[in-house]
């Protein structure tokens, strides 16, 4: 792939001067990803049996999403892991667009952590349709660095891999970050121990020398399920941490307060010049916009989207929307997300990041969804993890959040399995339309119904690629 220059680059802020020599993985710019990326034909999906009655190991599903294929909407391969109880959750690539300057480096290996086991798997996806497990980092190797519960995996410049870790070796606080080298060996702890207490997701913007991280809770707190008493006891997070990317130290912490309880997925805009981003505060059901105030020399955060709780006869309290995932389209125009409890996927126009404008939404699955079945298949849970095509024209989602939380809020999910659904997006008009011809059903897995969580494309996507 080569660098692409368009007349709109000056307006979009997608500056190319840093990567005129593009010899490595990924795309030279976000605009190049849109223009040069092929339509997604395969999806890799984290799939798990943890929390079900089925005695089987978790697996990575290879899903055929090519509408011209004879196996469209089918799981065409499963990379089964060697142990039980890993709880596959989030995963990522060994290399992405942040290393597009590195000749010889390939986007080839998937780094697949077990959230409960702290075991880290390396899957070789050279054969995109038939990947294979090639290496396992055992939990004891991870515990040596007093870390556990791996979550977000990002490929970082020069071939390293950085993983957010949510707990210490005992499942308590503090969490931190674990670094792997390009040979998938543990390099060590990236951050000074105790720099933060709680951890969850992170995103980095290397041209601005900044990383932002969010907070969930100690693994021992969220593993058993959700308990409101833990919130009242201050056991769940409400802060954003802004790091010096080069030094690996926290420069600023913003407390989001009661409006920002459980800030989960966090995203910077894709253009590397930007300091704007968004985070979803799941329990408070709000979206915050953050940005660097250049005059003050520090970051600010402001609530810009508020999802109202709704009454339900089976609940003794108003039901929060629970926006558990967000992503930004590659052109930085739209913010997409899911409200897992309400049963909704949505899109907001963020052309002005400080004033998002609601574009459209779909009411599907969950507690209040208007659509409760697709092709006769009951939707046992609400939309959860989302992924968008590089061109911004197709939005996909799965329905499992975390095994113990699934059991608590949607027990039928474990019995029936997850689904993967799709909406067609019209970016020009800002609309979503449910594609009722698309359904991938984890209820039909050979070992029995399984859960499905994060989605990745073989050649990069809106939640894995970062630019320098």
Short mmCIF file of C-alpha atoms in Angstrom, two decimals:
data_model
loop_
_atom_site.label_atom_id
_atom_site.label_comp_id
_atom_site.label_asym_id
_atom_site.label_seq_id
_atom_site.Cartn_x
_atom_site.Cartn_y
_atom_site.Cartn_z
CA UNK A 1 0.00 0.00 0.00
CA UNK A 2 1.20 3.50 -0.65
CA UNK A 3 0.48 6.89 0.81
CA UNK A 4 -2.57 8.63 -0.60
CA UNK A 5 -3.02 12.38 -0.94
CA UNK A 6 -6.38 13.99 -1.59
CA UNK A 7 -7.50 17.62 -1.87
CA UNK A 8 -9.48 17.19 1.37
CA UNK A 9 -6.47 16.27 3.48
CA UNK A 10 -5.81 19.79 4.68
CA UNK A 11 -9.36 20.09 5.93
CA UNK A 12 -9.52 16.64 7.45
CA UNK A 13 -6.26 17.08 9.32
CA UNK A 14 -4.93 13.76 8.04
CA UNK A 15 -1.37 14.98 7.59
CA UNK A 16 0.94 12.64 5.69
CA UNK A 17 4.37 14.16 6.20
CA UNK A 18 5.36 11.73 8.93
CA UNK A 19 4.94 8.61 6.79
CA UNK A 20 5.83 9.31 3.19
CA UNK A 21 7.78 6.01 3.21
CA UNK A 22 5.20 3.32 3.85
CA UNK A 23 6.83 -0.10 3.86
CA UNK A 24 5.25 -1.84 6.87
CA UNK A 25 1.83 -3.03 8.03
CA UNK A 26 -1.42 -1.17 7.84
CA UNK A 27 -2.19 2.07 6.06
CA UNK A 28 -0.26 5.33 5.79
CA UNK A 29 -3.22 7.42 6.93
CA UNK A 30 -6.83 6.96 8.07
CA UNK A 31 -7.96 8.19 4.65
CA UNK A 32 -5.79 5.53 3.01
CA UNK A 33 -7.53 2.89 5.15
CA UNK A 34 -10.88 4.07 3.80
CA UNK A 35 -9.75 4.23 0.16
CA UNK A 36 -7.39 1.24 -0.02
CA UNK A 37 -8.93 -1.19 2.46
CA UNK A 38 -10.87 -4.08 0.99
CA UNK A 39 -14.37 -4.92 2.11
CA UNK A 40 -14.28 -7.18 5.16
CA UNK A 41 -14.88 -10.81 4.20
CA UNK A 42 -13.81 -12.56 7.41
CA UNK A 43 -14.22 -11.66 11.06
CA UNK A 44 -12.35 -12.99 14.06
CA UNK A 45 -14.58 -13.11 17.14
CA UNK A 46 -13.71 -13.93 20.74
CA UNK A 47 -15.93 -16.86 21.75
CA UNK A 48 -16.28 -18.45 25.17
CA UNK A 49 -17.89 -21.13 27.29
CA UNK A 50 -16.98 -19.68 30.67
CA UNK A 51 -20.08 -19.43 32.84
CA UNK A 52 -22.06 -22.02 30.88
CA UNK A 53 -22.78 -25.67 31.65
CA UNK A 54 -20.64 -26.76 28.71
CA UNK A 55 -17.25 -28.25 29.56
CA UNK A 56 -15.27 -26.91 26.62
CA UNK A 57 -12.45 -24.46 26.03
CA UNK A 58 -12.93 -20.96 24.68
CA UNK A 59 -12.13 -20.38 21.02
CA UNK A 60 -11.54 -17.73 18.40
CA UNK A 61 -14.24 -17.99 15.74
CA UNK A 62 -13.48 -17.30 12.09
CA UNK A 63 -16.71 -15.99 10.58
CA UNK A 64 -17.44 -15.73 6.87
CA UNK A 65 -19.06 -12.34 6.22
CA UNK A 66 -18.59 -12.28 2.45
CA UNK A 67 -22.10 -12.00 0.96
CA UNK A 68 -20.87 -13.73 -2.23
CA UNK A 69 -19.64 -16.78 -0.33
CA UNK A 70 -21.43 -20.13 -0.03
CA UNK A 71 -20.67 -20.09 3.71
CA UNK A 72 -21.89 -16.54 4.36
CA UNK A 73 -22.81 -15.94 8.01
CA UNK A 74 -21.22 -19.20 9.13
CA UNK A 75 -18.41 -19.91 11.58
CA UNK A 76 -15.95 -21.56 9.18
CA UNK A 77 -13.14 -22.30 11.63
CA UNK A 78 -12.58 -22.38 15.38
CA UNK A 79 -9.17 -22.00 17.02
CA UNK A 80 -9.80 -23.91 20.22
CA UNK A 81 -7.55 -23.06 23.15
CA UNK A 82 -5.80 -25.76 25.20
CA UNK A 83 -7.26 -24.86 28.62
CA UNK A 84 -10.68 -24.34 30.16
CA UNK A 85 -11.84 -21.14 31.87
CA UNK A 86 -9.79 -18.46 30.10
CA UNK A 87 -12.72 -16.06 29.46
CA UNK A 88 -11.70 -14.62 26.12
CA UNK A 89 -12.66 -10.97 26.05
CA UNK A 90 -10.54 -8.44 24.12
CA UNK A 91 -7.69 -9.09 21.70
CA UNK A 92 -5.50 -7.33 19.15
CA UNK A 93 -2.81 -7.52 16.50
CA UNK A 94 0.95 -7.69 16.84
CA UNK A 95 1.30 -4.80 14.38
CA UNK A 96 -0.90 -2.09 12.92
CA UNK A 97 -0.70 1.26 11.13
CA UNK A 98 1.39 2.82 13.91
CA UNK A 99 4.26 0.67 12.58
CA UNK A 100 3.58 1.29 8.88
CA UNK A 101 7.15 2.65 8.58
CA UNK A 102 8.72 -0.67 9.67
CA UNK A 103 9.77 -2.67 6.64
CA UNK A 104 9.37 -6.41 7.13
CA UNK A 105 6.84 -6.20 9.98
CA UNK A 106 3.51 -7.90 9.25
CA UNK A 107 0.02 -7.72 10.71
CA UNK A 108 0.03 -11.46 11.16
CA UNK A 109 -0.35 -12.56 14.79
CA UNK A 110 -3.36 -12.14 17.06
CA UNK A 111 -2.64 -11.63 20.75
CA UNK A 112 -5.48 -13.34 22.62
CA UNK A 113 -5.55 -12.97 26.43
CA UNK A 114 -7.69 -14.86 28.88
CA UNK A 115 -9.32 -12.28 31.13
CA UNK A 116 -9.83 -14.70 34.05
CA UNK A 117 -6.81 -16.94 33.55
CA UNK A 118 -4.22 -14.23 32.68
CA UNK A 119 -2.96 -16.64 30.02
CA UNK A 120 -1.87 -14.96 26.78
CA UNK A 121 -2.21 -16.84 23.46
CA UNK A 122 -0.49 -16.03 20.18
CA UNK A 123 -2.34 -17.07 17.02
CA UNK A 124 -0.66 -17.04 13.61
CA UNK A 125 -3.15 -15.72 11.04
CA UNK A 126 -0.90 -15.90 7.98
CA UNK A 127 -3.61 -18.13 6.53
CA UNK A 128 -6.44 -15.73 7.25
CA UNK A 129 -9.16 -18.36 6.96
CA UNK A 130 -7.33 -21.03 8.98
CA UNK A 131 -5.23 -19.43 11.74
CA UNK A 132 -3.38 -21.60 14.22
CA UNK A 133 -2.26 -21.30 17.82
CA UNK A 134 1.53 -21.06 17.97
CA UNK A 135 2.45 -19.88 21.45
CA UNK A 136 1.08 -19.58 25.00
CA UNK A 137 2.39 -17.33 27.77
CA UNK A 138 1.33 -19.03 30.99
CA UNK A 139 -0.19 -17.08 33.90
CA UNK A 140 2.80 -17.68 36.17
CA UNK A 141 5.00 -15.69 33.78
CA UNK A 142 2.56 -12.78 33.96
CA UNK A 143 2.21 -12.94 37.76
CA UNK A 144 5.97 -12.44 38.12
CA UNK A 145 5.33 -8.78 37.27
CA UNK A 146 2.52 -8.55 39.85
CA UNK A 147 -0.11 -8.14 37.16
CA UNK A 148 -3.22 -10.07 36.11
CA UNK A 149 -6.48 -9.86 34.15
CA UNK A 150 -5.28 -8.70 30.70
CA UNK A 151 -7.70 -6.54 28.77
CA UNK A 152 -6.90 -4.16 25.90
CA UNK A 153 -4.20 -5.19 23.42
CA UNK A 154 -2.63 -2.53 21.20
CA UNK A 155 0.23 -2.85 18.78
CA UNK A 156 2.56 0.07 19.42
CA UNK A 157 5.26 1.60 17.18
CA UNK A 158 8.38 -0.42 16.41
CA UNK A 159 6.75 -3.81 16.87
CA UNK A 160 6.01 -3.94 20.59
CA UNK A 161 2.67 -4.94 22.10
CA UNK A 162 1.12 -3.24 25.13
CA UNK A 163 -1.61 -4.88 27.22
CA UNK A 164 -3.66 -3.19 29.93
CA UNK A 165 -3.80 -5.32 33.08
CA UNK A 166 -6.66 -4.80 35.51
CA UNK A 167 -5.25 -6.29 38.69
CA UNK A 168 -2.19 -7.40 40.59
CA UNK A 169 -1.13 -11.04 40.80
CA UNK A 170 -3.83 -11.70 43.43
CA UNK A 171 -6.66 -10.02 41.52
CA UNK A 172 -6.60 -6.94 43.71
CA UNK A 173 -5.41 -3.43 42.87
CA UNK A 174 -3.34 -1.85 41.46
CA UNK A 175 -3.39 -2.79 37.80
CA UNK A 176 -0.92 -1.62 35.20
CA UNK A 177 0.50 -2.43 31.78
CA UNK A 178 2.47 -5.39 30.43
CA UNK A 179 4.77 -5.06 27.42
CA UNK A 180 5.65 -7.82 24.95
CA UNK A 181 8.41 -7.63 22.37
CA UNK A 182 8.07 -8.57 18.70
CA UNK A 183 9.03 -12.16 19.55
CA UNK A 184 6.07 -12.34 21.97
CA UNK A 185 8.28 -12.45 25.03
CA UNK A 186 7.41 -10.45 28.14
CA UNK A 187 9.63 -7.37 28.19
CA UNK A 188 8.35 -6.33 31.58
CA UNK A 189 6.03 -3.86 33.17
CA UNK A 190 5.60 -0.72 31.07
CA UNK A 191 4.51 1.59 33.88
CA UNK A 192 5.99 2.23 37.34
CA UNK A 193 4.10 0.07 39.89
CA UNK A 194 1.39 2.05 41.64
CA UNK A 195 1.20 4.80 39.01
CA UNK A 196 -2.54 4.09 38.83
CA UNK A 197 -4.92 2.01 40.94
CA UNK A 198 -7.71 0.98 38.56
CA UNK A 199 -7.26 0.24 34.89
CA UNK A 200 -9.35 -0.82 31.92
CA UNK A 201 -9.09 0.42 28.33
CA UNK A 202 -6.50 2.73 26.76
CA UNK A 203 -5.71 4.55 23.54
CA UNK A 204 -2.56 6.41 22.57
CA UNK A 205 -1.84 9.33 20.26
CA UNK A 206 1.93 9.23 19.69
CA UNK A 207 2.23 12.50 17.76
CA UNK A 208 0.76 14.25 20.81
CA UNK A 209 2.91 12.16 23.19
CA UNK A 210 -0.20 11.15 25.11
CA UNK A 211 -2.03 8.02 26.19
CA UNK A 212 -5.39 7.95 27.95
CA UNK A 213 -6.59 5.09 30.17
CA UNK A 214 -9.94 4.40 31.83
CA UNK A 215 -11.12 2.42 34.87
CA UNK A 216 -13.30 -0.59 35.67
CA UNK A 217 -12.51 -2.19 39.03
CA UNK A 218 -10.33 -4.81 40.67
CA UNK A 219 -10.84 -8.25 39.11
CA UNK A 220 -12.03 -9.58 42.47
CA UNK A 221 -14.78 -6.96 42.38
CA UNK A 222 -16.21 -7.53 38.88
CA UNK A 223 -15.48 -11.25 38.42
CA UNK A 224 -18.45 -12.45 40.56
CA UNK A 225 -20.89 -10.07 38.87
CA UNK A 226 -22.25 -6.60 39.47
CA UNK A 227 -23.15 -5.51 43.01
CA UNK A 228 -24.53 -2.00 43.57
CA UNK A 229 -23.03 -2.02 47.05
CA UNK A 230 -19.59 -2.10 45.44
CA UNK A 231 -20.41 1.13 43.61
CA UNK A 232 -21.53 2.80 46.82
CA UNK A 233 -18.32 1.60 48.48
CA UNK A 234 -16.22 3.26 45.77
CA UNK A 235 -14.99 -0.02 44.33
CA UNK A 236 -15.68 1.04 40.73
CA UNK A 237 -13.76 3.66 38.76
CA UNK A 238 -14.69 7.14 37.63
CA UNK A 239 -11.40 8.61 36.42
CA UNK A 240 -9.45 9.17 33.22
CA UNK A 241 -5.65 9.16 33.31
CA UNK A 242 -3.56 11.07 30.78
CA UNK A 243 -0.05 9.70 30.41
CA UNK A 244 3.22 10.95 29.01
CA UNK A 245 3.53 8.37 26.24
CA UNK A 246 7.32 8.45 26.05
CA UNK A 247 7.91 8.35 29.80
CA UNK A 248 5.09 5.99 30.79
CA UNK A 249 3.96 8.19 33.68
CA UNK A 250 0.63 9.83 34.51
CA UNK A 251 0.65 13.58 33.86
CA UNK A 252 -2.98 14.33 34.73
CA UNK A 253 -6.02 12.57 36.20
CA UNK A 254 -9.59 13.78 35.66
CA UNK A 255 -12.27 12.62 38.09
CA UNK A 256 -15.54 12.39 36.14
CA UNK A 257 -17.60 12.23 39.33
CA UNK A 258 -21.00 10.60 39.67
CA UNK A 259 -21.81 11.42 36.05
CA UNK A 260 -18.83 9.35 34.95
CA UNK A 261 -19.16 6.06 36.81
CA UNK A 262 -17.38 3.09 35.21
CA UNK A 263 -15.69 4.81 32.25
CA UNK A 264 -14.97 1.91 29.91
CA UNK A 265 -14.07 2.17 26.21
CA UNK A 266 -11.94 5.21 25.39
CA UNK A 267 -11.05 6.51 21.91
CA UNK A 268 -9.02 9.33 20.44
CA UNK A 269 -9.98 10.56 16.99
CA UNK A 270 -8.01 8.74 14.30
CA UNK A 271 -6.26 11.76 12.84
CA UNK A 272 -2.90 11.91 14.67
CA UNK A 273 -3.01 15.68 15.04
CA UNK A 274 -6.11 15.59 17.22
CA UNK A 275 -6.29 15.64 21.01
CA UNK A 276 -10.08 15.10 20.97
CA UNK A 277 -11.63 11.85 22.10
CA UNK A 278 -14.58 10.19 23.82
CA UNK A 279 -15.21 7.76 26.65
CA UNK A 280 -18.39 5.92 27.58
CA UNK A 281 -19.32 6.02 31.27
CA UNK A 282 -21.30 2.79 31.39
CA UNK A 283 -23.08 2.92 34.74
CA UNK A 284 -23.87 6.65 34.54
CA UNK A 285 -24.97 6.09 30.92
CA UNK A 286 -23.14 9.13 29.62
CA UNK A 287 -20.57 9.87 26.94
CA UNK A 288 -17.79 12.33 27.79
CA UNK A 289 -15.79 14.35 25.29
CA UNK A 290 -12.20 15.10 26.28
CA UNK A 291 -9.63 17.36 24.66
CA UNK A 292 -6.46 19.26 25.43
CA UNK A 293 -6.99 22.90 26.36
CA UNK A 294 -3.86 24.42 24.85
CA UNK A 295 -4.18 27.68 26.75
CA UNK A 296 -4.41 25.92 30.09
CA UNK A 297 -1.89 23.27 29.08
CA UNK A 298 -4.08 20.40 30.33
CA UNK A 299 -6.91 18.08 29.33
CA UNK A 300 -10.58 18.79 29.95
CA UNK A 301 -13.58 16.45 29.97
CA UNK A 302 -17.24 17.32 29.54
CA UNK A 303 -20.41 15.24 29.38
CA UNK A 304 -21.88 15.61 25.89
CA UNK A 305 -24.38 12.72 25.58
CA UNK A 306 -26.79 11.54 28.27
CA UNK A 307 -28.90 8.40 27.92
CA UNK A 308 -31.90 8.54 30.24
CA UNK A 309 -32.78 5.56 32.44
CA UNK A 310 -36.13 3.89 31.77
CA UNK A 311 -38.73 2.28 34.00
CA UNK A 312 -39.42 -1.44 33.65
CA UNK A 313 -41.94 -3.51 35.66
CA UNK A 314 -39.40 -6.24 36.38
CA UNK A 315 -36.84 -3.82 37.82
CA UNK A 316 -37.02 -2.16 41.22
CA UNK A 317 -35.02 0.79 39.90
CA UNK A 318 -34.88 2.66 36.58
CA UNK A 319 -32.91 0.66 34.02
CA UNK A 320 -29.70 2.41 32.93
CA UNK A 321 -28.84 2.32 29.23
CA UNK A 322 -25.33 0.94 29.96
CA UNK A 323 -23.32 2.16 26.94
CA UNK A 324 -20.62 -0.52 27.05
CA UNK A 325 -18.82 0.04 23.75
CA UNK A 326 -18.04 2.96 21.44
CA UNK A 327 -16.00 3.48 18.30
CA UNK A 328 -15.20 6.32 15.91
CA UNK A 329 -15.53 5.97 12.14
CA UNK A 330 -12.26 6.11 10.26
CA UNK A 331 -13.07 9.56 8.86
CA UNK A 332 -13.71 10.88 12.40
CA UNK A 333 -17.22 11.97 11.47
CA UNK A 334 -19.37 9.55 13.47
CA UNK A 335 -19.34 8.07 16.96
CA UNK A 336 -21.07 4.69 17.14
CA UNK A 337 -22.00 2.76 20.27
CA UNK A 338 -24.23 0.27 22.02
CA UNK A 339 -26.59 0.47 24.99
CA UNK A 340 -26.45 -3.09 26.26
CA UNK A 341 -29.31 -2.99 28.78
CA UNK A 342 -31.73 -0.85 26.79
CA UNK A 343 -31.10 -2.72 23.53
CA UNK A 344 -29.87 -0.04 21.17
CA UNK A 345 -27.11 0.77 18.70
CA UNK A 346 -26.64 4.41 17.83
CA UNK A 347 -24.61 6.91 15.81
CA UNK A 348 -23.81 10.55 16.50
CA UNK A 349 -22.33 13.09 14.13
CA UNK A 350 -19.16 14.36 15.85
CA UNK A 351 -18.00 16.78 13.15
CA UNK A 352 -17.97 19.19 16.07
CA UNK A 353 -16.66 16.93 18.87
CA UNK A 354 -17.89 19.26 21.59
CA UNK A 355 -21.47 19.13 20.28
CA UNK A 356 -22.38 15.61 19.07
CA UNK A 357 -25.61 15.47 17.08
CA UNK A 358 -27.73 12.33 17.25
CA UNK A 359 -27.99 10.92 13.72
CA UNK A 360 -29.85 7.63 14.08
CA UNK A 361 -30.34 4.54 16.24
CA UNK A 362 -31.80 1.04 16.12
CA UNK A 363 -33.87 -0.51 18.91
CA UNK A 364 -32.87 -4.16 18.88
CA UNK A 365 -32.63 -6.84 21.56
CA UNK A 366 -32.05 -6.02 25.21
CA UNK A 367 -34.69 -4.96 27.71
CA UNK A 368 -36.60 -2.51 25.51
CA UNK A 369 -35.65 -3.39 21.92
CA UNK A 370 -38.45 -3.11 19.36
CA UNK A 371 -36.83 -5.94 17.38
CA UNK A 372 -36.58 -9.06 19.57
CA UNK A 373 -35.88 -11.69 16.92
CA UNK A 374 -34.06 -11.94 13.59
CA UNK A 375 -34.87 -14.74 11.14
CA UNK A 376 -36.94 -16.32 13.91
CA UNK A 377 -33.97 -16.35 16.31
CA UNK A 378 -34.76 -14.80 19.69
CA UNK A 379 -32.30 -12.11 20.74
CA UNK A 380 -31.37 -13.07 24.27
CA UNK A 381 -29.35 -9.91 25.07
CA UNK A 382 -28.66 -6.39 23.92
CA UNK A 383 -26.00 -5.10 21.51
CA UNK A 384 -22.57 -5.07 23.14
CA UNK A 385 -19.25 -5.06 21.22
CA UNK A 386 -19.41 -3.09 17.96
CA UNK A 387 -17.16 -3.02 14.90
CA UNK A 388 -17.39 -0.88 11.79
CA UNK A 389 -16.22 -1.47 8.23
CA UNK A 390 -13.27 0.68 7.14
CA UNK A 391 -15.50 2.58 4.69
CA UNK A 392 -18.03 3.26 7.46
CA UNK A 393 -20.92 1.57 5.64
CA UNK A 394 -21.52 -1.55 7.76
CA UNK A 395 -21.85 -1.79 11.54
CA UNK A 396 -21.63 -5.20 13.23
CA UNK A 397 -22.20 -6.18 16.86
CA UNK A 398 -22.22 -9.12 19.26
CA UNK A 399 -24.19 -9.54 22.49
CA UNK A 400 -22.05 -10.85 25.37
CA UNK A 401 -20.56 -8.43 27.92
CA UNK A 402 -18.83 -10.63 30.53
CA UNK A 403 -19.88 -14.12 31.54
CA UNK A 404 -20.96 -13.39 35.13
CA UNK A 405 -22.68 -10.14 34.12
CA UNK A 406 -24.43 -11.94 31.26
CA UNK A 407 -25.78 -14.50 33.73
CA UNK A 408 -27.03 -11.73 35.97
CA UNK A 409 -28.81 -9.59 33.40
CA UNK A 410 -29.46 -11.95 30.48
CA UNK A 411 -29.33 -15.56 31.75
CA UNK A 412 -30.83 -16.80 28.47
CA UNK A 413 -27.63 -15.72 26.71
CA UNK A 414 -25.74 -18.64 28.25
CA UNK A 415 -28.48 -21.09 27.30
CA UNK A 416 -29.07 -19.88 23.74
CA UNK A 417 -25.70 -18.45 22.81
CA UNK A 418 -24.77 -15.07 21.39
CA UNK A 419 -25.52 -13.66 17.97
CA UNK A 420 -23.72 -11.31 15.63
CA UNK A 421 -25.89 -8.80 13.78
CA UNK A 422 -25.31 -6.08 11.21
CA UNK A 423 -26.73 -2.73 10.17
CA UNK A 424 -26.15 -0.97 6.88
CA UNK A 425 -24.92 2.58 7.41
CA UNK A 426 -25.51 5.52 5.08
CA UNK A 427 -22.75 7.96 6.11
CA UNK A 428 -23.97 10.65 3.74
CA UNK A 429 -27.41 10.81 5.36
CA UNK A 430 -26.45 9.50 8.80
CA UNK A 431 -28.83 6.52 8.92
CA UNK A 432 -28.82 2.92 10.16
CA UNK A 433 -30.87 0.06 8.72
CA UNK A 434 -30.95 -3.41 10.25
CA UNK A 435 -29.90 -6.09 7.75
CA UNK A 436 -32.33 -8.88 8.57
CA UNK A 437 -30.59 -11.21 6.12
CA UNK A 438 -27.47 -11.19 8.32
CA UNK A 439 -27.30 -13.45 11.38
CA UNK A 440 -24.40 -15.41 12.85
CA UNK A 441 -25.64 -17.73 15.59
CA UNK A 442 -23.30 -19.01 18.32
CA UNK A 443 -26.19 -21.17 19.50
CA UNK A 444 -25.30 -23.61 16.74
CA UNK A 445 -21.69 -24.30 17.78
CA UNK A 446 -20.72 -28.02 17.77
CA UNK A 447 -20.03 -28.16 21.53
CA UNK A 448 -23.17 -26.21 22.36
CA UNK A 449 -24.21 -22.54 22.62
CA UNK A 450 -21.30 -20.13 23.18
CA UNK A 451 -20.95 -16.44 23.98
CA UNK A 452 -19.37 -13.96 21.54
CA UNK A 453 -17.52 -10.77 22.40
CA UNK A 454 -14.96 -8.61 20.53
CA UNK A 455 -14.72 -8.52 16.70
CA UNK A 456 -11.63 -7.90 14.55
CA UNK A 457 -11.04 -7.69 10.79
CA UNK A 458 -7.97 -9.39 9.28
CA UNK A 459 -6.63 -6.15 7.79
CA UNK A 460 -7.28 -3.60 10.52
CA UNK A 461 -10.30 -1.82 11.89
CA UNK A 462 -11.55 1.27 13.66
CA UNK A 463 -10.59 0.05 17.15
CA UNK A 464 -7.13 -1.36 16.50
CA UNK A 465 -5.28 1.00 14.17
CA UNK A 466 -3.41 4.07 15.43
CA UNK A 467 -1.35 6.53 13.41
CA UNK A 468 1.88 8.37 14.12
#
